[in-house]
PDB file of C-alpha atoms in Angstrom:
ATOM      1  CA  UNK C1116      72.357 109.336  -8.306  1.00 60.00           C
ATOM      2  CA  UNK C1117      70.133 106.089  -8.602  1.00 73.00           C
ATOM      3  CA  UNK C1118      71.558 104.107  -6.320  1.00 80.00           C
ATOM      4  CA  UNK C1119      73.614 101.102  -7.172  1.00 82.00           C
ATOM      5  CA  UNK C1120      73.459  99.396 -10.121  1.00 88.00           C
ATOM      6  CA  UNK C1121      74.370  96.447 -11.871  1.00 87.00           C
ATOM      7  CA  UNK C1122      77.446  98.073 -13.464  1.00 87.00           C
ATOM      8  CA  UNK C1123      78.766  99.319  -9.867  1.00 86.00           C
ATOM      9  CA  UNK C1124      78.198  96.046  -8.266  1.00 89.00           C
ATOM     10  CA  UNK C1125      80.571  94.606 -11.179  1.00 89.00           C
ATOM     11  CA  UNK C1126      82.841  96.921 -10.671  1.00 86.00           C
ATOM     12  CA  UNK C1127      83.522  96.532  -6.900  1.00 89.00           C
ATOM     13  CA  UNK C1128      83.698  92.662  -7.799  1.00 91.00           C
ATOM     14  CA  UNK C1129      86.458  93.300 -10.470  1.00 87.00           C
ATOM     15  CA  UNK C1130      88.400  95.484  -8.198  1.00 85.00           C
ATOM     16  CA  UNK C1131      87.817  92.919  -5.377  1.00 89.00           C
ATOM     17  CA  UNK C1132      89.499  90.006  -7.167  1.00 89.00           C
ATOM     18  CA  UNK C1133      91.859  92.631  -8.599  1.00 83.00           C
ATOM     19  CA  UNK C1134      93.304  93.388  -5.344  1.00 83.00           C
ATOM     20  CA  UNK C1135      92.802  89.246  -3.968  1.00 87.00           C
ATOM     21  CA  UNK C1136      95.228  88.594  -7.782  1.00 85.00           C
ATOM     22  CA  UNK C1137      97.897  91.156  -6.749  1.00 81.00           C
ATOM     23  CA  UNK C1138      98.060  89.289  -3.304  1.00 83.00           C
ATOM     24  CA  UNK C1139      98.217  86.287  -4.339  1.00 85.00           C
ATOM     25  CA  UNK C1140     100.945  87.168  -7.295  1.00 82.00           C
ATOM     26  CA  UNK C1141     102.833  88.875  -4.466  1.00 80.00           C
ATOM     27  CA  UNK C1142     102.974  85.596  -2.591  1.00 82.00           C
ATOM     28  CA  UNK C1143     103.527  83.376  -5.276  1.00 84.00           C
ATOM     29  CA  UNK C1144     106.349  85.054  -6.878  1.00 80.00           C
ATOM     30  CA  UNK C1145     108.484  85.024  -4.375  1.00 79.00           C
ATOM     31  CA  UNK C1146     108.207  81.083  -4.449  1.00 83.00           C
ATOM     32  CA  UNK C1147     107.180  80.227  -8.743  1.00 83.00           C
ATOM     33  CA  UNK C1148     109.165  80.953 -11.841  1.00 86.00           C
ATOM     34  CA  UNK C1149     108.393  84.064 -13.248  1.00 84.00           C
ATOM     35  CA  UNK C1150     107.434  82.624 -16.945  1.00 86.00           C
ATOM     36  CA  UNK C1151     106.242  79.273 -15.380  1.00 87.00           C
ATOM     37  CA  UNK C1152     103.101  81.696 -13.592  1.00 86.00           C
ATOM     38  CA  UNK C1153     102.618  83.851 -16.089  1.00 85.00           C
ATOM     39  CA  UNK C1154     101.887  80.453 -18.665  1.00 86.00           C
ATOM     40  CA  UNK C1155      99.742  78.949 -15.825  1.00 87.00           C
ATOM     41  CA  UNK C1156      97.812  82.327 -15.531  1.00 86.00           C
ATOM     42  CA  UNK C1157      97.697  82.423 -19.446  1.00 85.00           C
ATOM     43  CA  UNK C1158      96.179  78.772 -19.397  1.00 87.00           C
ATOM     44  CA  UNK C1159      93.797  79.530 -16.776  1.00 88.00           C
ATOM     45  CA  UNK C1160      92.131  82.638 -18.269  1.00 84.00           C
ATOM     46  CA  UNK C1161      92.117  80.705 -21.344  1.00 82.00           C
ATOM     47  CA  UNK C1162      89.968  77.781 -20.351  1.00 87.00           C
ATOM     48  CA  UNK C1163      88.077  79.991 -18.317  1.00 88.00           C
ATOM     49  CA  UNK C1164      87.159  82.592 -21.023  1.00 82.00           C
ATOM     50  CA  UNK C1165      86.341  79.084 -23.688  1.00 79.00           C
ATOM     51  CA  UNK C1166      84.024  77.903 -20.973  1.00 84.00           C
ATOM     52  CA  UNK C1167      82.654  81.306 -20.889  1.00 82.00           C
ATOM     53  CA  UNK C1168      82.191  81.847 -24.277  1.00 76.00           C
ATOM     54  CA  UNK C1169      80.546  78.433 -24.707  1.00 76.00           C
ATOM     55  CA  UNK C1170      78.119  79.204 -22.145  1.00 80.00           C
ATOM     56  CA  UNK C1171      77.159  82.612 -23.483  1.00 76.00           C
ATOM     57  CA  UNK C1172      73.904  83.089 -25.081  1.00 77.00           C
ATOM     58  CA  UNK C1173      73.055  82.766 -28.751  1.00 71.00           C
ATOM     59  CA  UNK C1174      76.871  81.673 -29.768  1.00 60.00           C
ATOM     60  CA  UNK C1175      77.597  79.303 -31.698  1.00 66.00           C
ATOM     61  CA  UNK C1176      81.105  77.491 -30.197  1.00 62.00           C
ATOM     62  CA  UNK C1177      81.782  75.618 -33.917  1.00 68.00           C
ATOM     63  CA  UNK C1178      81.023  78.870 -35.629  1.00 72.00           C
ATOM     64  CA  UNK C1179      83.176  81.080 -33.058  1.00 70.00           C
ATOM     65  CA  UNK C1180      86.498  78.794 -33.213  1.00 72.00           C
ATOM     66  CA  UNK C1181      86.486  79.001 -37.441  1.00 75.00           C
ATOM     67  CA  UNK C1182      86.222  82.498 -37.097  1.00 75.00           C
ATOM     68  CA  UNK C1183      88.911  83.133 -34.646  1.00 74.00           C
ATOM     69  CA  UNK C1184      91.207  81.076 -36.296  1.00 76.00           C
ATOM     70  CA  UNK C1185      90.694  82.560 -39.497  1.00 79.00           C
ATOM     71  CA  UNK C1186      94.379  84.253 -40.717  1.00 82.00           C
ATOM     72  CA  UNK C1187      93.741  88.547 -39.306  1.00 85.00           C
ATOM     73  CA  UNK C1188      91.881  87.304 -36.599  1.00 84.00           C
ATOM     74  CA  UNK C1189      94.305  84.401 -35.293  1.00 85.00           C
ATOM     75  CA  UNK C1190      97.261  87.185 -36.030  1.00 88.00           C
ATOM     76  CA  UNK C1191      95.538  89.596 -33.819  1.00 87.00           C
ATOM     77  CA  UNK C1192      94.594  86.769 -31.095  1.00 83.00           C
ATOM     78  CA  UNK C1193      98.212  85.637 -30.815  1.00 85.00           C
ATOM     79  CA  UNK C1194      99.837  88.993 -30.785  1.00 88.00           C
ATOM     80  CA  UNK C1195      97.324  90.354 -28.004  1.00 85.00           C
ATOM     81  CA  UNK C1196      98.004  86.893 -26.055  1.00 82.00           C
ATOM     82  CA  UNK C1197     101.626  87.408 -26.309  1.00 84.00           C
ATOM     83  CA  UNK C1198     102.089  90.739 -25.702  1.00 84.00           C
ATOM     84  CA  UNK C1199      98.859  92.265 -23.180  1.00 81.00           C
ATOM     85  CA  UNK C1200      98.635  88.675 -21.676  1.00 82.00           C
ATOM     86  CA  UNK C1201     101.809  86.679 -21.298  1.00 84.00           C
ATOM     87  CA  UNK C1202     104.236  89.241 -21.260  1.00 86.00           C
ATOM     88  CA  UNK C1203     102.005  91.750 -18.834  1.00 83.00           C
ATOM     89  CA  UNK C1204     101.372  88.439 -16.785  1.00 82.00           C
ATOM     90  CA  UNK C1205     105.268  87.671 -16.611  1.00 86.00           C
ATOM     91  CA  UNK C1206     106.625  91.749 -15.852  1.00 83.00           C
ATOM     92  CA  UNK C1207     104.276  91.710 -13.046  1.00 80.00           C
ATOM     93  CA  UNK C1208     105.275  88.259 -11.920  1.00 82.00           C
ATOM     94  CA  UNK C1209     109.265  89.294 -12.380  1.00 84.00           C
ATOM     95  CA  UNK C1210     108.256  93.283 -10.602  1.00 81.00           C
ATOM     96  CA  UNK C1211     106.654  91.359  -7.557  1.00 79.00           C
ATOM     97  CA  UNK C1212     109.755  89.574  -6.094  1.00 80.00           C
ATOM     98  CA  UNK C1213     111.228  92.596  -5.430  1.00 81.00           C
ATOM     99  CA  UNK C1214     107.533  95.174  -4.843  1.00 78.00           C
ATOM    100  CA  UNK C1215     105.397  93.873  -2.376  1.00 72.00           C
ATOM    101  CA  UNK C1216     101.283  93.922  -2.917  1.00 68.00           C
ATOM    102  CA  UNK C1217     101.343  97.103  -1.693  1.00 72.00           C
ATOM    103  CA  UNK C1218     103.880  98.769  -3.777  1.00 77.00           C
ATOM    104  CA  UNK C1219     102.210  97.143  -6.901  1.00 75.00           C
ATOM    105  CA  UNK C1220      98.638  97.811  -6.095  1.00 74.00           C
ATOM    106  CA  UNK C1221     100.221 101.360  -6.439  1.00 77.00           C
ATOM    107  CA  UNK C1222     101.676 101.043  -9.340  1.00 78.00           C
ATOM    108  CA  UNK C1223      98.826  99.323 -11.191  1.00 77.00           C
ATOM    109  CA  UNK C1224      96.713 102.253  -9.992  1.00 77.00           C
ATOM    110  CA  UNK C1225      98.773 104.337 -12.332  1.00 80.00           C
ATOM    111  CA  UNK C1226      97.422 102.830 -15.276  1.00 81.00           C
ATOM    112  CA  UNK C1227      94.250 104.454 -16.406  1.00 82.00           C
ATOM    113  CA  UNK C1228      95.853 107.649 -15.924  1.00 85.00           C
ATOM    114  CA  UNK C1229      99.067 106.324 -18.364  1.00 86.00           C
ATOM    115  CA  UNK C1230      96.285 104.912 -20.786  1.00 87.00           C
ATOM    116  CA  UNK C1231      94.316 108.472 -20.750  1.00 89.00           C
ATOM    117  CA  UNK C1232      97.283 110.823 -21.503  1.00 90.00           C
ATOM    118  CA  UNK C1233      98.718 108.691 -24.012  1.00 91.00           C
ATOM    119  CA  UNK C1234      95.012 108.698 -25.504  1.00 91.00           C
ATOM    120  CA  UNK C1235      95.456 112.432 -25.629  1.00 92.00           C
ATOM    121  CA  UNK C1236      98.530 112.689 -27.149  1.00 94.00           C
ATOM    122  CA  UNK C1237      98.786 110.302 -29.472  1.00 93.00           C
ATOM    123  CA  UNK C1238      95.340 109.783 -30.710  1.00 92.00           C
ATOM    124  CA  UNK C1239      94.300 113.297 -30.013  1.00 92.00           C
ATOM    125  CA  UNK C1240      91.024 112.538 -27.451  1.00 93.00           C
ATOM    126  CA  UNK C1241      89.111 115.287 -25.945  1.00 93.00           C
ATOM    127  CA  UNK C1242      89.868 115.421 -22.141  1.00 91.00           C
ATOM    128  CA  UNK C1243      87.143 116.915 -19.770  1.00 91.00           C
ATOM    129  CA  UNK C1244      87.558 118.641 -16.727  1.00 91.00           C
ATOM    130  CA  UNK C1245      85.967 115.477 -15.110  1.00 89.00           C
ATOM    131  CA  UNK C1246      88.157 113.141 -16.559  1.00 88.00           C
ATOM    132  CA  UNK C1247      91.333 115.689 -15.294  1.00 90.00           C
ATOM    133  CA  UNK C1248      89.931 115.653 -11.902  1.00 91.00           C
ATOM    134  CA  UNK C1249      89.866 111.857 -11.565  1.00 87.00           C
ATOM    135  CA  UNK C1250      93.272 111.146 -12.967  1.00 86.00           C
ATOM    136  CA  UNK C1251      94.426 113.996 -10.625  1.00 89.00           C
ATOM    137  CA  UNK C1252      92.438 112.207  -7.415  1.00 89.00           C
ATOM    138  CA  UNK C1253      94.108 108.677  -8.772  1.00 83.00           C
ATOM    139  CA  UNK C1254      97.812 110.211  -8.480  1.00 83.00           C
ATOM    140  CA  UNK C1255      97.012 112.066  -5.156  1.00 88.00           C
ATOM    141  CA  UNK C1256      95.486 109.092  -3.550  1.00 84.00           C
ATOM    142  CA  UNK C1257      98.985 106.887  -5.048  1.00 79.00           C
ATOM    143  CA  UNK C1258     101.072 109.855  -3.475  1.00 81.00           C
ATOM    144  CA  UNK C1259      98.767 109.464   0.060  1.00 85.00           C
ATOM    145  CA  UNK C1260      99.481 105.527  -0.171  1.00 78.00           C
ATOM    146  CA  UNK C1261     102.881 105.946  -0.045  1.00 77.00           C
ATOM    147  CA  UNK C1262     103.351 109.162   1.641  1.00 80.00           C
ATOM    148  CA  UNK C1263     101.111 108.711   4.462  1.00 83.00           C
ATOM    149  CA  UNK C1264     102.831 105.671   6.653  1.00 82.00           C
ATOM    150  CA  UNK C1265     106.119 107.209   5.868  1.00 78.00           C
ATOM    151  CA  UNK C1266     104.813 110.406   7.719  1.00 82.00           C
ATOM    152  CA  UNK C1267     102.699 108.468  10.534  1.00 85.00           C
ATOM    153  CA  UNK C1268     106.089 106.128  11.379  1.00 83.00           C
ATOM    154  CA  UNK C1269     108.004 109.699  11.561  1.00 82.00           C
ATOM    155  CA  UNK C1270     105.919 111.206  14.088  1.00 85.00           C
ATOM    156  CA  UNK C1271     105.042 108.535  16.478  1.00 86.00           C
ATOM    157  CA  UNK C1272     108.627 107.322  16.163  1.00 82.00           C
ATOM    158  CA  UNK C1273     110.020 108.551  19.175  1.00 78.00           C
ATOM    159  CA  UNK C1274     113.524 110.428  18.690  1.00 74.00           C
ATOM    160  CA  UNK C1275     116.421 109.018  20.303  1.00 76.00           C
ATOM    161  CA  UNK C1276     118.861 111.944  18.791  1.00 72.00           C
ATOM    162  CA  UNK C1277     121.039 113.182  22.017  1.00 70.00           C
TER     163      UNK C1277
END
């Protein structure tokens, strides 16, 4: 161990506005049209990632838009905009009126772990013992989430059986 790191520090900063976007979702859910936040949210991330791009070292904006609108490339763009953007944008927009932050922050927790067995079984990955042992800490710390207040409400709760 060296310490922190650049990589670490990004991390906790993706995580941190991770958790601040599943709040805010939560909230405005209950009060937006589903497909009307997941197009805003589209739009947003859009501009942001062209002003991004733009500002990014040693590309060439011109060159960059020709080739992403060149015929694969614009296929691929609008099918991963349609279907890992918009659509992902609008199920957790739809999920959220009825989850609240907490119950999603759960569920979205799940994911790696989905994305890692499905890498095993359909691509055929090597899984190591490491990798076993933090999908296994991901699920326990989901169950504790959940589990936990459950447990804590049952035993302070005093019984009023006769």
């Amino acid at each position: 161990y060296s310490g922190l790191n650049r990589g670490d520090l990004e991390t906790l900063v993706c995580a941190l506005l991770c958790a601040v976007h599943i709040v805010m979702m939560g909230v405005s859910s209950r009060r937006s049209e589903a497909w009307l936040l997941a197009g805003v949210q589209v739009a947003v991330c859009g501009i942001i990632s062209a002003v991004l791009i733009a500002l990014l070292p040693g590309q060439r904006p011109a060159g960059l838009f020709a080739e992403m609108t060149a015929g694969p490339v614009l296929l691929c763009v609008v099918y991963l905009a349609m279907f890992s953007t918009l659509f992902a944008f609008w199920g957790q927009a739809r999920a959220q009126t009825a989850l609240g932050p907490t119950e999603s922050a759960v569920l979205f927790s799940i994911e790696p772990v989905t994305a890692a067995i499905l890498s095993v079984v359909w691509l055929h990955e090597p899984m190591s013992a490491r990798q076993v042992l933090g999908g296994a800490l991901i699920v326990f710390a989901m169950i504790a989430s959940e589990a936990l207040p459950v447990m804590y409400r049952a035993i302070t709760t005093p019984d009023t059986r006769p």
